Amino acid sequence: MASKKMADGGLPVIARFEVRHRNYLAPDGSINRPLPAFASDASLLASLYRAMVLLRNFDRKAVALQRTGRLGTYAVSLGQEAVSVGIASAMREEDVLLPSYRDNGALIWRGVKLEEILLFWGGDERGNQFSGPVQDFPFCVPVGSQAPHAAGVAYAFKLRKQPRVAVCMFGDGATSKGDVYEAMNFAGVHKLPVVFVATNNQWAISVPLRLQTASETLAQKAIAAGFIGEQVDGSDVVAVRAAAEDAIAAARDGQGPRFIEALTYRLGDHTTSDDASRYRPEEEVQARWKEEPIARLRAFLANQKIWSKADEEQLAAECHERVEAAVERYLAAEPREAETMFDHLYADLPEVYVAQRRQLAGEGDG
Amino acid sequence: MAEVTLVEAVNLALARAMEDDPDVVVLGEDVGINGGVFRATVGLQTRFGPERVLDTPLAELLISGLCVGMAAQGLKPVGEIQFMGFLYPCIDQLVNHASRIRNRTQGRLTCPMVLRTPHGAGIRAPEHHSESTEAMLAHIPGLRVVIPSSPERAYGLLLAAIRDPDPVVFLEPTRIYRAAKGEVEDNGEALPLDVAFILREGRDITLISWGAMLKETMAAAEALAAEGIAAEVIDLATLKPYDEVTVLGSIAKTGRCVIVHEATRTGGFGAEIAALIAERGLTSLLAPVARVTGYDTVIPMARLEQKFMPSVGRIVAAARKACQFS
């Protein structure tokens, strides 16, 4: 990357850096460049499509549940479905996912049940006891604070010589935090098997990217940490998956960390407690709808004759059925006894808290 | 048995834990070839290699966050923060992650980590090097906060902290790192956590303290004995969760109590103990519970720090007053 050439003023240039951008599918579903190998697998592409559609259906239902008082605050993935699905689809079971609170698509891909996600947003810790890979981390709410965990997890892999990769997901706002830089810096020093993924959806609640950073890209933040940062079209699931495949393979191969900036757009509100119309022009949102990932992949699949109207109708029915069944199970979940809030506080509850536990159980004693 | 200093006892415990368990990893700033700024980790990197005795970049938040990630993978990381004044960037990780990942995931992920840091004033250090904010840590559910007051307890309690399946903040009394000497048998035996130690038995008054301040507290007990007052001295040792049974048992016996800590007064851990005694030991009390503490100021730098810290004289005076009460 470095080259010694004379620049203006006679001072030598000691380093130059590049950031690549990856895109395969144009917004209308046409192809920009030769597709990666996996894209010749029609059933895989269909499964990515199904996962994105399921996520959108799930989101719609979750918002409806929140609006009717049956779910707490919820963060939708509308418009950025390709990121979490594309990234998770490139991971192996034994890898570890460290997601932020908007990465439902990645969790679902990795086997977390829809009702478990509802349980979490419905205010029940049992939702984090989920059916995905047992070592995956739960949603991280304090922005970017999971990045150091990812570095720690990856360090453990390296120490134990395990061919596993930690995949850490966060938003554009998180890249302003020291946590993320500290983790990336350390990962670079030790060439750790970790992939950092920034979902750049342009808005950190009401703060647009131009007030978040003066960087031309987020991907270039990896350069300061000594490794490759790449920008992908985050509304192109083929590009996201291809970038993730490359990065994860390199990390698994001992080549150290990578950073992926997935450039996308949050079509919805930040959460169900947010009203994006307060700070975001409607024209901007409407324009971005023309680039969204699901219509894009559907157009591509239709062009390739591997997806039909009948497939679409069948998928819609399947999603409806799957989401409704999950909602039923979520709403039927047995309430927890109050005293169970002590059950996982420590491995063994210290004696001094037993009285408080009894009090919660209605057994008096203080 | 060899006589060692408190910091040497820490080193012995770390070496023993690393020897016994390949999952134990020591990490922090300058812990490797330099052996730590107080030499607590001296020799460990040579013995166990740079992968298990890891010099980190200068980033305290990272150290605590790395520990969480390593611990979730079943390693037993022991992170070092060079001074307690530099612990504050770790608070986010301690409160939001280390102390509650077991609870958040209902036991699916756990956090068997230890974060060690020197604690307290009295070494004529620059500002930010003399912090005593253990109450802040003791307020965090799911955490353990442990402070040894002798080489023997530093060795035994640190081994216990490393073996504990939950996160522990281990506060090492800087002022007596080298001043406290004692015989420590490097036999790998841990001391119990969550248990207070009665350092001296007495029937007239209970003096409760922890860490370096036990030095002055024990000296005060000696002085009181010369006046015919038999003080019982309790080393609380674990502040979170703390041993209410031993505290209340002692108050039931003596009816009088002075709590000594160098941390500032308001919201200090002494207030918690005083409240416990008021709630559950009131009928035993013969005098108001007294606190001898640091003042509600920023801990002053070297020239005034001795004025800030509780002295033997202040402890004796408070105890005498309690004994003379009605």
mmCIF file with all atom_site columns, N, CA, C and O in Angstrom, chain A residues 87-113:
data_model
loop_
_atom_site.group_PDB
_atom_site.id
_atom_site.type_symbol
_atom_site.label_atom_id
_atom_site.label_alt_id
_atom_site.label_comp_id
_atom_site.label_asym_id
_atom_site.label_entity_id
_atom_site.label_seq_id
_atom_site.pdbx_PDB_ins_code
_atom_site.Cartn_x
_atom_site.Cartn_y
_atom_site.Cartn_z
_atom_site.occupancy
_atom_site.B_iso_or_equiv
_atom_site.pdbx_formal_charge
_atom_site.auth_seq_id
_atom_site.auth_comp_id
_atom_site.auth_asym_id
_atom_site.auth_atom_id
_atom_site.pdbx_PDB_model_num
ATOM 1   N N  . ILE A 1 87  ? -24.438 -11.391 5.868  1.00 0.00 ? 87  ILE A N  1
ATOM 2   C CA . ILE A 1 87  ? -23.300 -11.669 6.755  1.00 0.00 ? 87  ILE A CA 1
ATOM 3   C C  . ILE A 1 87  ? -23.460 -13.036 7.418  1.00 0.00 ? 87  ILE A C  1
ATOM 4   O O  . ILE A 1 87  ? -22.565 -13.877 7.373  1.00 0.00 ? 87  ILE A O  1
ATOM 5   N N  . ALA A 1 88  ? -24.619 -13.264 8.028  1.00 0.00 ? 88  ALA A N  1
ATOM 6   C CA . ALA A 1 88  ? -24.802 -14.517 8.775  1.00 0.00 ? 88  ALA A CA 1
ATOM 7   C C  . ALA A 1 88  ? -24.697 -15.727 7.861  1.00 0.00 ? 88  ALA A C  1
ATOM 8   O O  . ALA A 1 88  ? -24.208 -16.784 8.269  1.00 0.00 ? 88  ALA A O  1
ATOM 9   N N  . SER A 1 89  ? -25.123 -15.570 6.597  1.00 0.00 ? 89  SER A N  1
ATOM 10  C CA . SER A 1 89  ? -25.123 -16.717 5.679  1.00 0.00 ? 89  SER A CA 1
ATOM 11  C C  . SER A 1 89  ? -23.703 -17.162 5.333  1.00 0.00 ? 89  SER A C  1
ATOM 12  O O  . SER A 1 89  ? -23.508 -18.266 4.835  1.00 0.00 ? 89  SER A O  1
ATOM 13  N N  . ALA A 1 90  ? -22.731 -16.311 5.581  1.00 0.00 ? 90  ALA A N  1
ATOM 14  C CA . ALA A 1 90  ? -21.338 -16.662 5.279  1.00 0.00 ? 90  ALA A CA 1
ATOM 15  C C  . ALA A 1 90  ? -20.621 -17.264 6.487  1.00 0.00 ? 90  ALA A C  1
ATOM 16  O O  . ALA A 1 90  ? -19.464 -17.662 6.396  1.00 0.00 ? 90  ALA A O  1
ATOM 17  N N  . MET A 1 91  ? -21.302 -17.300 7.620  1.00 0.00 ? 91  MET A N  1
ATOM 18  C CA . MET A 1 91  ? -20.672 -17.819 8.849  1.00 0.00 ? 91  MET A CA 1
ATOM 19  C C  . MET A 1 91  ? -20.884 -19.319 8.974  1.00 0.00 ? 91  MET A C  1
ATOM 20  O O  . MET A 1 91  ? -21.847 -19.863 8.445  1.00 0.00 ? 91  MET A O  1
ATOM 21  N N  . ARG A 1 92  ? -19.988 -19.957 9.705  1.00 0.00 ? 92  ARG A N  1
ATOM 22  C CA . ARG A 1 92  ? -20.196 -21.344 10.075 1.00 0.00 ? 92  ARG A CA 1
ATOM 23  C C  . ARG A 1 92  ? -20.854 -21.401 11.452 1.00 0.00 ? 92  ARG A C  1
ATOM 24  O O  . ARG A 1 92  ? -20.727 -20.480 12.240 1.00 0.00 ? 92  ARG A O  1
ATOM 25  N N  . GLU A 1 93  ? -21.467 -22.521 11.689 1.00 0.00 ? 93  GLU A N  1
ATOM 26  C CA . GLU A 1 93  ? -22.135 -22.738 12.981 1.00 0.00 ? 93  GLU A CA 1
ATOM 27  C C  . GLU A 1 93  ? -21.196 -22.434 14.161 1.00 0.00 ? 93  GLU A C  1
ATOM 28  O O  . GLU A 1 93  ? -21.580 -21.807 15.143 1.00 0.00 ? 93  GLU A O  1
ATOM 29  N N  . GLU A 1 94  ? -19.939 -22.894 14.044 1.00 0.00 ? 94  GLU A N  1
ATOM 30  C CA . GLU A 1 94  ? -19.018 -22.778 15.180 1.00 0.00 ? 94  GLU A CA 1
ATOM 31  C C  . GLU A 1 94  ? -18.419 -21.377 15.329 1.00 0.00 ? 94  GLU A C  1
ATOM 32  O O  . GLU A 1 94  ? -17.725 -21.096 16.303 1.00 0.00 ? 94  GLU A O  1
ATOM 33  N N  . ASP A 1 95  ? -18.664 -20.509 14.374 1.00 0.00 ? 95  ASP A N  1
ATOM 34  C CA . ASP A 1 95  ? -18.238 -19.117 14.531 1.00 0.00 ? 95  ASP A CA 1
ATOM 35  C C  . ASP A 1 95  ? -19.125 -18.452 15.586 1.00 0.00 ? 95  ASP A C  1
ATOM 36  O O  . ASP A 1 95  ? -20.146 -18.997 15.979 1.00 0.00 ? 95  ASP A O  1
ATOM 37  N N  . VAL A 1 96  ? -18.713 -17.280 16.049 1.00 0.00 ? 96  VAL A N  1
ATOM 38  C CA . VAL A 1 96  ? -19.501 -16.606 17.085 1.00 0.00 ? 96  VAL A CA 1
ATOM 39  C C  . VAL A 1 96  ? -19.975 -15.250 16.565 1.00 0.00 ? 96  VAL A C  1
ATOM 40  O O  . VAL A 1 96  ? -19.178 -14.455 16.061 1.00 0.00 ? 96  VAL A O  1
ATOM 41  N N  . LEU A 1 97  ? -21.259 -15.028 16.690 1.00 0.00 ? 97  LEU A N  1
ATOM 42  C CA . LEU A 1 97  ? -21.864 -13.759 16.269 1.00 0.00 ? 97  LEU A CA 1
ATOM 43  C C  . LEU A 1 97  ? -22.014 -12.840 17.476 1.00 0.00 ? 97  LEU A C  1
ATOM 44  O O  . LEU A 1 97  ? -22.479 -13.266 18.533 1.00 0.00 ? 97  LEU A O  1
ATOM 45  N N  . LEU A 1 98  ? -21.593 -11.580 17.305 1.00 0.00 ? 98  LEU A N  1
ATOM 46  C CA . LEU A 1 98  ? -21.791 -10.569 18.356 1.00 0.00 ? 98  LEU A CA 1
ATOM 47  C C  . LEU A 1 98  ? -22.604 -9.435  17.740 1.00 0.00 ? 98  LEU A C  1
ATOM 48  O O  . LEU A 1 98  ? -22.058 -8.507  17.144 1.00 0.00 ? 98  LEU A O  1
ATOM 49  N N  . PRO A 1 99  ? -23.917 -9.516  17.854 1.00 0.00 ? 99  PRO A N  1
ATOM 50  C CA . PRO A 1 99  ? -24.795 -8.612  17.115 1.00 0.00 ? 99  PRO A CA 1
ATOM 51  C C  . PRO A 1 99  ? -25.158 -7.346  17.883 1.00 0.00 ? 99  PRO A C  1
ATOM 52  O O  . PRO A 1 99  ? -25.085 -7.298  19.112 1.00 0.00 ? 99  PRO A O  1
ATOM 53  N N  . SER A 1 100 ? -25.562 -6.341  17.147 1.00 0.00 ? 100 SER A N  1
ATOM 54  C CA . SER A 1 100 ? -26.210 -5.194  17.779 1.00 0.00 ? 100 SER A CA 1
ATOM 55  C C  . SER A 1 100 ? -27.714 -5.451  17.781 1.00 0.00 ? 100 SER A C  1
ATOM 56  O O  . SER A 1 100 ? -28.180 -6.459  17.278 1.00 0.00 ? 100 SER A O  1
ATOM 57  N N  . TYR A 1 101 ? -28.442 -4.515  18.340 1.00 0.00 ? 101 TYR A N  1
ATOM 58  C CA . TYR A 1 101 ? -29.872 -4.742  18.563 1.00 0.00 ? 101 TYR A CA 1
ATOM 59  C C  . TYR A 1 101 ? -30.707 -4.754  17.289 1.00 0.00 ? 101 TYR A C  1
ATOM 60  O O  . TYR A 1 101 ? -31.895 -5.000  17.335 1.00 0.00 ? 101 TYR A O  1
ATOM 61  N N  . ARG A 1 102 ? -30.112 -4.457  16.135 1.00 0.00 ? 102 ARG A N  1
ATOM 62  C CA . ARG A 1 102 ? -30.918 -4.432  14.911 1.00 0.00 ? 102 ARG A CA 1
ATOM 63  C C  . ARG A 1 102 ? -30.575 -5.605  13.996 1.00 0.00 ? 102 ARG A C  1
ATOM 64  O O  . ARG A 1 102 ? -30.911 -5.597  12.824 1.00 0.00 ? 102 ARG A O  1
ATOM 65  N N  . ASP A 1 103 ? -29.895 -6.601  14.515 1.00 0.00 ? 103 ASP A N  1
ATOM 66  C CA . ASP A 1 103 ? -29.430 -7.679  13.652 1.00 0.00 ? 103 ASP A CA 1
ATOM 67  C C  . ASP A 1 103 ? -30.288 -8.934  13.739 1.00 0.00 ? 103 ASP A C  1
ATOM 68  O O  . ASP A 1 103 ? -29.785 -10.059 13.675 1.00 0.00 ? 103 ASP A O  1
ATOM 69  N N  . ASN A 1 104 ? -31.589 -8.738  13.861 1.00 0.00 ? 104 ASN A N  1
ATOM 70  C CA . ASN A 1 104 ? -32.521 -9.865  13.935 1.00 0.00 ? 104 ASN A CA 1
ATOM 71  C C  . ASN A 1 104 ? -32.313 -10.872 12.817 1.00 0.00 ? 104 ASN A C  1
ATOM 72  O O  . ASN A 1 104 ? -32.392 -12.071 13.025 1.00 0.00 ? 104 ASN A O  1
ATOM 73  N N  . GLY A 1 105 ? -32.061 -10.352 11.609 1.00 0.00 ? 105 GLY A N  1
ATOM 74  C CA . GLY A 1 105 ? -31.925 -11.238 10.449 1.00 0.00 ? 105 GLY A CA 1
ATOM 75  C C  . GLY A 1 105 ? -30.788 -12.230 10.629 1.00 0.00 ? 105 GLY A C  1
ATOM 76  O O  . GLY A 1 105 ? -30.890 -13.390 10.229 1.00 0.00 ? 105 GLY A O  1
ATOM 77  N N  . ALA A 1 106 ? -29.702 -11.761 11.248 1.00 0.00 ? 106 ALA A N  1
ATOM 78  C CA . ALA A 1 106 ? -28.554 -12.642 11.473 1.00 0.00 ? 106 ALA A CA 1
ATOM 79  C C  . ALA A 1 106 ? -28.899 -13.711 12.508 1.00 0.00 ? 106 ALA A C  1
ATOM 80  O O  . ALA A 1 106 ? -28.548 -14.881 12.362 1.00 0.00 ? 106 ALA A O  1
ATOM 81  N N  . LEU A 1 107 ? -29.592 -13.304 13.556 1.00 0.00 ? 107 LEU A N  1
ATOM 82  C CA . LEU A 1 107 ? -29.975 -14.274 14.587 1.00 0.00 ? 107 LEU A CA 1
ATOM 83  C C  . LEU A 1 107 ? -30.906 -15.331 14.020 1.00 0.00 ? 107 LEU A C  1
ATOM 84  O O  . LEU A 1 107 ? -30.752 -16.526 14.281 1.00 0.00 ? 107 LEU A O  1
ATOM 85  N N  . ILE A 1 108 ? -31.883 -14.876 13.238 1.00 0.00 ? 108 ILE A N  1
ATOM 86  C CA . ILE A 1 108 ? -32.859 -15.826 12.682 1.00 0.00 ? 108 ILE A CA 1
ATOM 87  C C  . ILE A 1 108 ? -32.144 -16.816 11.766 1.00 0.00 ? 108 ILE A C  1
ATOM 88  O O  . ILE A 1 108 ? -32.378 -18.016 11.822 1.00 0.00 ? 108 ILE A O  1
ATOM 89  N N  . TRP A 1 109 ? -31.221 -16.290 10.955 1.00 0.00 ? 109 TRP A N  1
ATOM 90  C CA . TRP A 1 109 ? -30.468 -17.182 10.062 1.00 0.00 ? 109 TRP A CA 1
ATOM 91  C C  . TRP A 1 109 ? -29.715 -18.235 10.864 1.00 0.00 ? 109 TRP A C  1
ATOM 92  O O  . TRP A 1 109 ? -29.594 -19.384 10.469 1.00 0.00 ? 109 TRP A O  1
ATOM 93  N N  . ARG A 1 110 ? -29.216 -17.840 12.036 1.00 0.00 ? 110 ARG A N  1
ATOM 94  C CA . ARG A 1 110 ? -28.422 -18.759 12.858 1.00 0.00 ? 110 ARG A CA 1
ATOM 95  C C  . ARG A 1 110 ? -29.272 -19.624 13.780 1.00 0.00 ? 110 ARG A C  1
ATOM 96  O O  . ARG A 1 110 ? -28.742 -20.289 14.659 1.00 0.00 ? 110 ARG A O  1
ATOM 97  N N  . GLY A 1 111 ? -30.579 -19.589 13.593 1.00 0.00 ? 111 GLY A N  1
ATOM 98  C CA . GLY A 1 111 ? -31.413 -20.567 14.290 1.00 0.00 ? 111 GLY A CA 1
ATOM 99  C C  . GLY A 1 111 ? -32.163 -20.063 15.505 1.00 0.00 ? 111 GLY A C  1
ATOM 100 O O  . GLY A 1 111 ? -32.835 -20.839 16.183 1.00 0.00 ? 111 GLY A O  1
ATOM 101 N N  . VAL A 1 112 ? -32.033 -18.776 15.790 1.00 0.00 ? 112 VAL A N  1
ATOM 102 C CA . VAL A 1 112 ? -32.807 -18.239 16.905 1.00 0.00 ? 112 VAL A CA 1
ATOM 103 C C  . VAL A 1 112 ? -34.279 -18.211 16.482 1.00 0.00 ? 112 VAL A C  1
ATOM 104 O O  . VAL A 1 112 ? -34.611 -17.845 15.355 1.00 0.00 ? 112 VAL A O  1
ATOM 105 N N  . LYS A 1 113 ? -35.146 -18.645 17.387 1.00 0.00 ? 113 LYS A N  1
ATOM 106 C CA . LYS A 1 113 ? -36.569 -18.719 17.050 1.00 0.00 ? 113 LYS A CA 1
ATOM 107 C C  . LYS A 1 113 ? -37.207 -17.337 17.096 1.00 0.00 ? 113 LYS A C  1
ATOM 108 O O  . LYS A 1 113 ? -36.842 -16.501 17.935 1.00 0.00 ? 113 LYS A O  1
#
